[in-house]
XYZ file of N, CA and C in Angstrom:
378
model
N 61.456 85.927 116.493
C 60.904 85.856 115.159
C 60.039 84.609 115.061
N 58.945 84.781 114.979
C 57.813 83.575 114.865
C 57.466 82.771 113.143
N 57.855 81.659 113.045
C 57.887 81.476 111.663
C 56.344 80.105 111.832
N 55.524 80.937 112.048
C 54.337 79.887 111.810
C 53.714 79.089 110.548
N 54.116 80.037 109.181
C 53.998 79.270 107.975
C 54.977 78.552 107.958
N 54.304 77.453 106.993
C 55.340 76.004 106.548
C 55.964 76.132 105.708
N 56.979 76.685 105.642
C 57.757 77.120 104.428
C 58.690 76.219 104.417
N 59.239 75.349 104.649
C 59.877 74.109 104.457
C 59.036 73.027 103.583
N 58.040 72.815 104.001
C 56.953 71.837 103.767
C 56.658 72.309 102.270
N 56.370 73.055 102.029
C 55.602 74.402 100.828
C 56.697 74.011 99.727
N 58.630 74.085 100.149
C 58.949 74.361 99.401
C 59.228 73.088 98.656
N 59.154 72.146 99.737
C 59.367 70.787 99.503
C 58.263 69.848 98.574
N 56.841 70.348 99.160
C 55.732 70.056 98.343
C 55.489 70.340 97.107
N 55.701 71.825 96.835
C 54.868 72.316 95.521
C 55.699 72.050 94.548
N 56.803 71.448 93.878
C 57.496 71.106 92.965
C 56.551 69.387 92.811
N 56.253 68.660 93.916
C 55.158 66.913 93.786
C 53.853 67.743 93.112
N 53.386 68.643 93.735
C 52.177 68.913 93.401
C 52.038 69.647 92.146
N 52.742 70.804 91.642
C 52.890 70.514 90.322
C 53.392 69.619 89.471
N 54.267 68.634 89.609
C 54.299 67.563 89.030
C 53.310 66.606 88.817
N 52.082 66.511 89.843
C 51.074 65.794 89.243
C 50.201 66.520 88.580
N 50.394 68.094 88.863
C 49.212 68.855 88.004
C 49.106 68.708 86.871
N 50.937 68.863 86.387
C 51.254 68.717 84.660
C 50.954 67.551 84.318
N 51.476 66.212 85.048
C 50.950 64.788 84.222
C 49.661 65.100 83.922
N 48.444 65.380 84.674
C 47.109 65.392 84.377
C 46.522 66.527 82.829
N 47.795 67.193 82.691
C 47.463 67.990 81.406
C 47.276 67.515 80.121
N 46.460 68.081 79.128
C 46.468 67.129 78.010
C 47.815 67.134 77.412
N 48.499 66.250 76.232
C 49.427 66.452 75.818
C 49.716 67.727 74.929
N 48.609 68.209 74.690
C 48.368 69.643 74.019
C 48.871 70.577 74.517
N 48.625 70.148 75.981
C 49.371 71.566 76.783
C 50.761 71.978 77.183
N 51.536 71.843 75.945
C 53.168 71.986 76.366
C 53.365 73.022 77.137
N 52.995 74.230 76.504
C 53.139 75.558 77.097
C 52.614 75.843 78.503
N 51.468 75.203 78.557
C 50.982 75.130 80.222
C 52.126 74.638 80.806
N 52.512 73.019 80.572
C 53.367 71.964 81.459
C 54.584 72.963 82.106
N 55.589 73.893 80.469
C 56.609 74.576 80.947
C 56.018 75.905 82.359
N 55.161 76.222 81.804
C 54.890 77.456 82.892
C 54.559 76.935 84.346
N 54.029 76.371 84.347
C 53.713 75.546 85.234
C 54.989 74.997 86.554
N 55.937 74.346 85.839
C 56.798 74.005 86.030
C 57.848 75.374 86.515
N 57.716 75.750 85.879
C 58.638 77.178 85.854
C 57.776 77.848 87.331
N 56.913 78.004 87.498
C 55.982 78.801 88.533
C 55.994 78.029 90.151
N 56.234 76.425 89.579
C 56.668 75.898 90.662
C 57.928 76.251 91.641
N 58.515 76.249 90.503
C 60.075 76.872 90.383
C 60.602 77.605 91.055
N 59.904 78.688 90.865
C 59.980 80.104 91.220
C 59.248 80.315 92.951
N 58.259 79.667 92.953
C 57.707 79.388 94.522
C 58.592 79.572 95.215
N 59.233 78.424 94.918
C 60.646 77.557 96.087
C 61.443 78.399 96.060
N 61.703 79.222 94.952
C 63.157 80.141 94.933
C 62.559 81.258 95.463
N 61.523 81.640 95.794
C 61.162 82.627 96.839
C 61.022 82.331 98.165
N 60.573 81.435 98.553
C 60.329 80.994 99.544
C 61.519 80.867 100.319
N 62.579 79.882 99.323
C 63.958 79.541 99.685
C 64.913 80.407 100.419
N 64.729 81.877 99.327
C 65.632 83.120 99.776
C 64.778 83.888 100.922
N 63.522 83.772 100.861
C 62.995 84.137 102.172
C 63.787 83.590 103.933
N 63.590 82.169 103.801
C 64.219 81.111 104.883
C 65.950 81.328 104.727
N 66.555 81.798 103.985
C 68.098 82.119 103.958
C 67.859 83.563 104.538
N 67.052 84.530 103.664
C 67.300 85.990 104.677
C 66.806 85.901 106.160
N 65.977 85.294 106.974
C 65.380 85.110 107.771
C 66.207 84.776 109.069
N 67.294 83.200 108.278
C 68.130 82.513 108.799
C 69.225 83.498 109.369
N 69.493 84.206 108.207
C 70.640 85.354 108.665
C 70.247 86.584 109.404
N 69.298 86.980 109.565
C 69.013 88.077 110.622
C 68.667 87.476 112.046
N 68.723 86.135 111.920
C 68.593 85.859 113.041
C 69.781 85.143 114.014
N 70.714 85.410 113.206
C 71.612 84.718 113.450
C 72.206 85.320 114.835
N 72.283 86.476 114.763
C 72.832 87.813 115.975
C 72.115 87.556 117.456
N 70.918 86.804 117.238
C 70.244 86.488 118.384
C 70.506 85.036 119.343
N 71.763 84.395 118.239
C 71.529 83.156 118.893
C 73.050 83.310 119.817
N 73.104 83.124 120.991
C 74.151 82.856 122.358
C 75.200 82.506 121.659
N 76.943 82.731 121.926
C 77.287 81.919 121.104
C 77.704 80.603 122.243
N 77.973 79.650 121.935
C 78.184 78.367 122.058
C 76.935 77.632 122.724
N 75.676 78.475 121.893
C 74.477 78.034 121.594
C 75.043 76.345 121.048
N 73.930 75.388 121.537
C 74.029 73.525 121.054
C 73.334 74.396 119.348
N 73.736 73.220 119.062
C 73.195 73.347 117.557
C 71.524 73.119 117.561
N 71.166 72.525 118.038
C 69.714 71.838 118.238
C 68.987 73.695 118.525
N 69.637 74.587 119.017
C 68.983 75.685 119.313
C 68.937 77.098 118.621
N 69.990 76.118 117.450
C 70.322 77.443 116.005
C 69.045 76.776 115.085
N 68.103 75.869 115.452
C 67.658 75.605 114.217
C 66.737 76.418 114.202
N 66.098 76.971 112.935
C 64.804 77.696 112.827
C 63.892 77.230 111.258
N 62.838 77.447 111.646
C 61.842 76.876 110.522
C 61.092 75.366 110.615
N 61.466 75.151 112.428
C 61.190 73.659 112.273
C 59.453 73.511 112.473
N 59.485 72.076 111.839
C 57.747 71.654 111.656
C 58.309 70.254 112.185
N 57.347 70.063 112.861
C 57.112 68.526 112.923
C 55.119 68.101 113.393
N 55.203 67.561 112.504
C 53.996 66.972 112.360
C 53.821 65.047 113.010
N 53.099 64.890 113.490
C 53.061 63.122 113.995
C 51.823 62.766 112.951
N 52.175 61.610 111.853
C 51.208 60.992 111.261
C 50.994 59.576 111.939
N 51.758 58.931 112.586
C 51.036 57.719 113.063
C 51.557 57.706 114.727
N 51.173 58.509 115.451
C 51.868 58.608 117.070
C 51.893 57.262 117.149
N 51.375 56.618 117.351
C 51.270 54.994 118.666
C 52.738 54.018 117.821
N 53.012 54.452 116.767
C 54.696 53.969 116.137
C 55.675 54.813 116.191
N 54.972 56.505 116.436
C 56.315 57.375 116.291
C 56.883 57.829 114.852
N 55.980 57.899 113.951
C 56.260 57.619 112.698
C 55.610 59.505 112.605
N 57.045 60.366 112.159
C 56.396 61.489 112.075
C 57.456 62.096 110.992
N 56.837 63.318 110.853
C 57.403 64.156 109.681
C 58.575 65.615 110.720
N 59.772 65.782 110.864
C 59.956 67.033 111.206
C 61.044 67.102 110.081
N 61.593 68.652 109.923
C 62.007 69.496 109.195
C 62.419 70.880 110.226
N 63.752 71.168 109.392
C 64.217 72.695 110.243
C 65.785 72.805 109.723
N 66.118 73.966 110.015
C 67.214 74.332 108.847
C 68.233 75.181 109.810
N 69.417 74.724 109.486
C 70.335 75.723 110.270
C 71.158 76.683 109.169
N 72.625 76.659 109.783
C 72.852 77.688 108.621
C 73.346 77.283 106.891
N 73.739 76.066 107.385
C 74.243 75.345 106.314
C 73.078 74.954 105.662
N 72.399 73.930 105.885
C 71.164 73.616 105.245
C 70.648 74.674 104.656
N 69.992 76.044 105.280
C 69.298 77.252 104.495
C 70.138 77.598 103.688
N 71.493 77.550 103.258
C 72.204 77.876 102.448
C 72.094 77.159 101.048
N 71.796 75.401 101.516
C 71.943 74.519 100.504
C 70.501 74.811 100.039
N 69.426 74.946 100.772
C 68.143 75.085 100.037
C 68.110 76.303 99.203
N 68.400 77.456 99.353
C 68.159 78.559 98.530
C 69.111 78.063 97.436
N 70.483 77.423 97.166
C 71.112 76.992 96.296
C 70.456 75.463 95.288
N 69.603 74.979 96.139
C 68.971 73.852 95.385
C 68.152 74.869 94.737
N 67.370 75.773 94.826
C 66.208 76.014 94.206
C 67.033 77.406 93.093
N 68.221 77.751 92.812
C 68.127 78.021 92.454
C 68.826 77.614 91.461
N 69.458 76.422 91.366
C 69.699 75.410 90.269
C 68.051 74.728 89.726
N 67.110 74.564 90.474
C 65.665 74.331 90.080
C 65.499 75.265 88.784
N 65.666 76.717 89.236
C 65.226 77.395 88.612
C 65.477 77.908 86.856
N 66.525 77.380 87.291
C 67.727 78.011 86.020
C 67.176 76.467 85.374
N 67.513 75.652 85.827
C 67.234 73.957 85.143
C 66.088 74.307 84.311
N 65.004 74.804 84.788
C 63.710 75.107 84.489
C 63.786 76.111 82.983
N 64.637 76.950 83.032
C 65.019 78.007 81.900
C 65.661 77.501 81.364
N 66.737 76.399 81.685
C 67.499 76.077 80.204
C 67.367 74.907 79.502
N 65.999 74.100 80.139
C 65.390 73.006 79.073
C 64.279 73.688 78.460
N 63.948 74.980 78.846
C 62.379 75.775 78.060
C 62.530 75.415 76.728
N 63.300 74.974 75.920
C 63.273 74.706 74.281
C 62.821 73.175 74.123
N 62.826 72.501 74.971
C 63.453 70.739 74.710
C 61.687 70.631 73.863
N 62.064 69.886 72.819
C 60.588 69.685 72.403
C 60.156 67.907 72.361
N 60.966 67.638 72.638
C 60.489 66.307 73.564
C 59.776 66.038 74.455
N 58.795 65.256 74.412
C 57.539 65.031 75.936
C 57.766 66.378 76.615
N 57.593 67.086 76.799
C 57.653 68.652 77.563
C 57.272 68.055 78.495
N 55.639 67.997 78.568
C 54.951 67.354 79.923
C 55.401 66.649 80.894
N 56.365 65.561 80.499
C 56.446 64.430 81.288
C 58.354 64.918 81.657
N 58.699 65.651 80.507
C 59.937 66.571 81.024
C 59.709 66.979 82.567
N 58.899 68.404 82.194
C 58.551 69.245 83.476
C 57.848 68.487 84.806
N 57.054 67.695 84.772
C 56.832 66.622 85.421
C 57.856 66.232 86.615
């Protein structure tokens, strides 16, 4: 199973990147900020349960007393400064893909049960 999209990265990112989208909104735009927020939301919680179903069909393929280092799947690693070693990796086994589809879907619900707060919305969802 070839997992060439960054779906770790994606799910990890797009909750920062809508967070700066909404700061940049006018304060007018409550209703944007929540949707917004909410759409972020929802990314990750797809993405999330994608990398949990993925995790588990693949599970049948791995040897058993497979090292752990060889159950992982979804990994990225990127090098931003080689000549220090200073790099980015990411990858998920079974536990971890478990905790991520469960983070995002406390994201999600979080996201639905402040939809009323009429306080700073913006800087809420943010």
């Amino acid at each position: 199973m070839g997992f060439d999209f960054p779906f770790l990265s994606v799910i990890t990112l797009s909750p920062i990147a809508a967070a700066i989208i909404i700061l940049l909104l006018p304060k007018e735009r409550e209703e944007a900020a929540r949707m917004l927020g909410l759409a972020a939301s929802i990314i990750g919680l797809i993405l999330a349960g994608w990398v949990y179903y993925a995790y588990n069909q693949a599970i049948p393929s791995f040897a058993s007393g497979a090292r752990w280092a060889e159950t992982l799947l979804f990994v990225e690693e990127y090098q931003w400064i080689p000549s220090i070693g200073f790099g980015y990796i990411a990858g998920v086994d079974g536990l971890s893909a478990t905790l991520v589809l469960l983070t995002a879907i406390v994201g999600v619900g979080g996201v639905l049960i402040s939809w009323r707060i009429p306080d700073r919305p913006r800087e809420f969802y943010a």
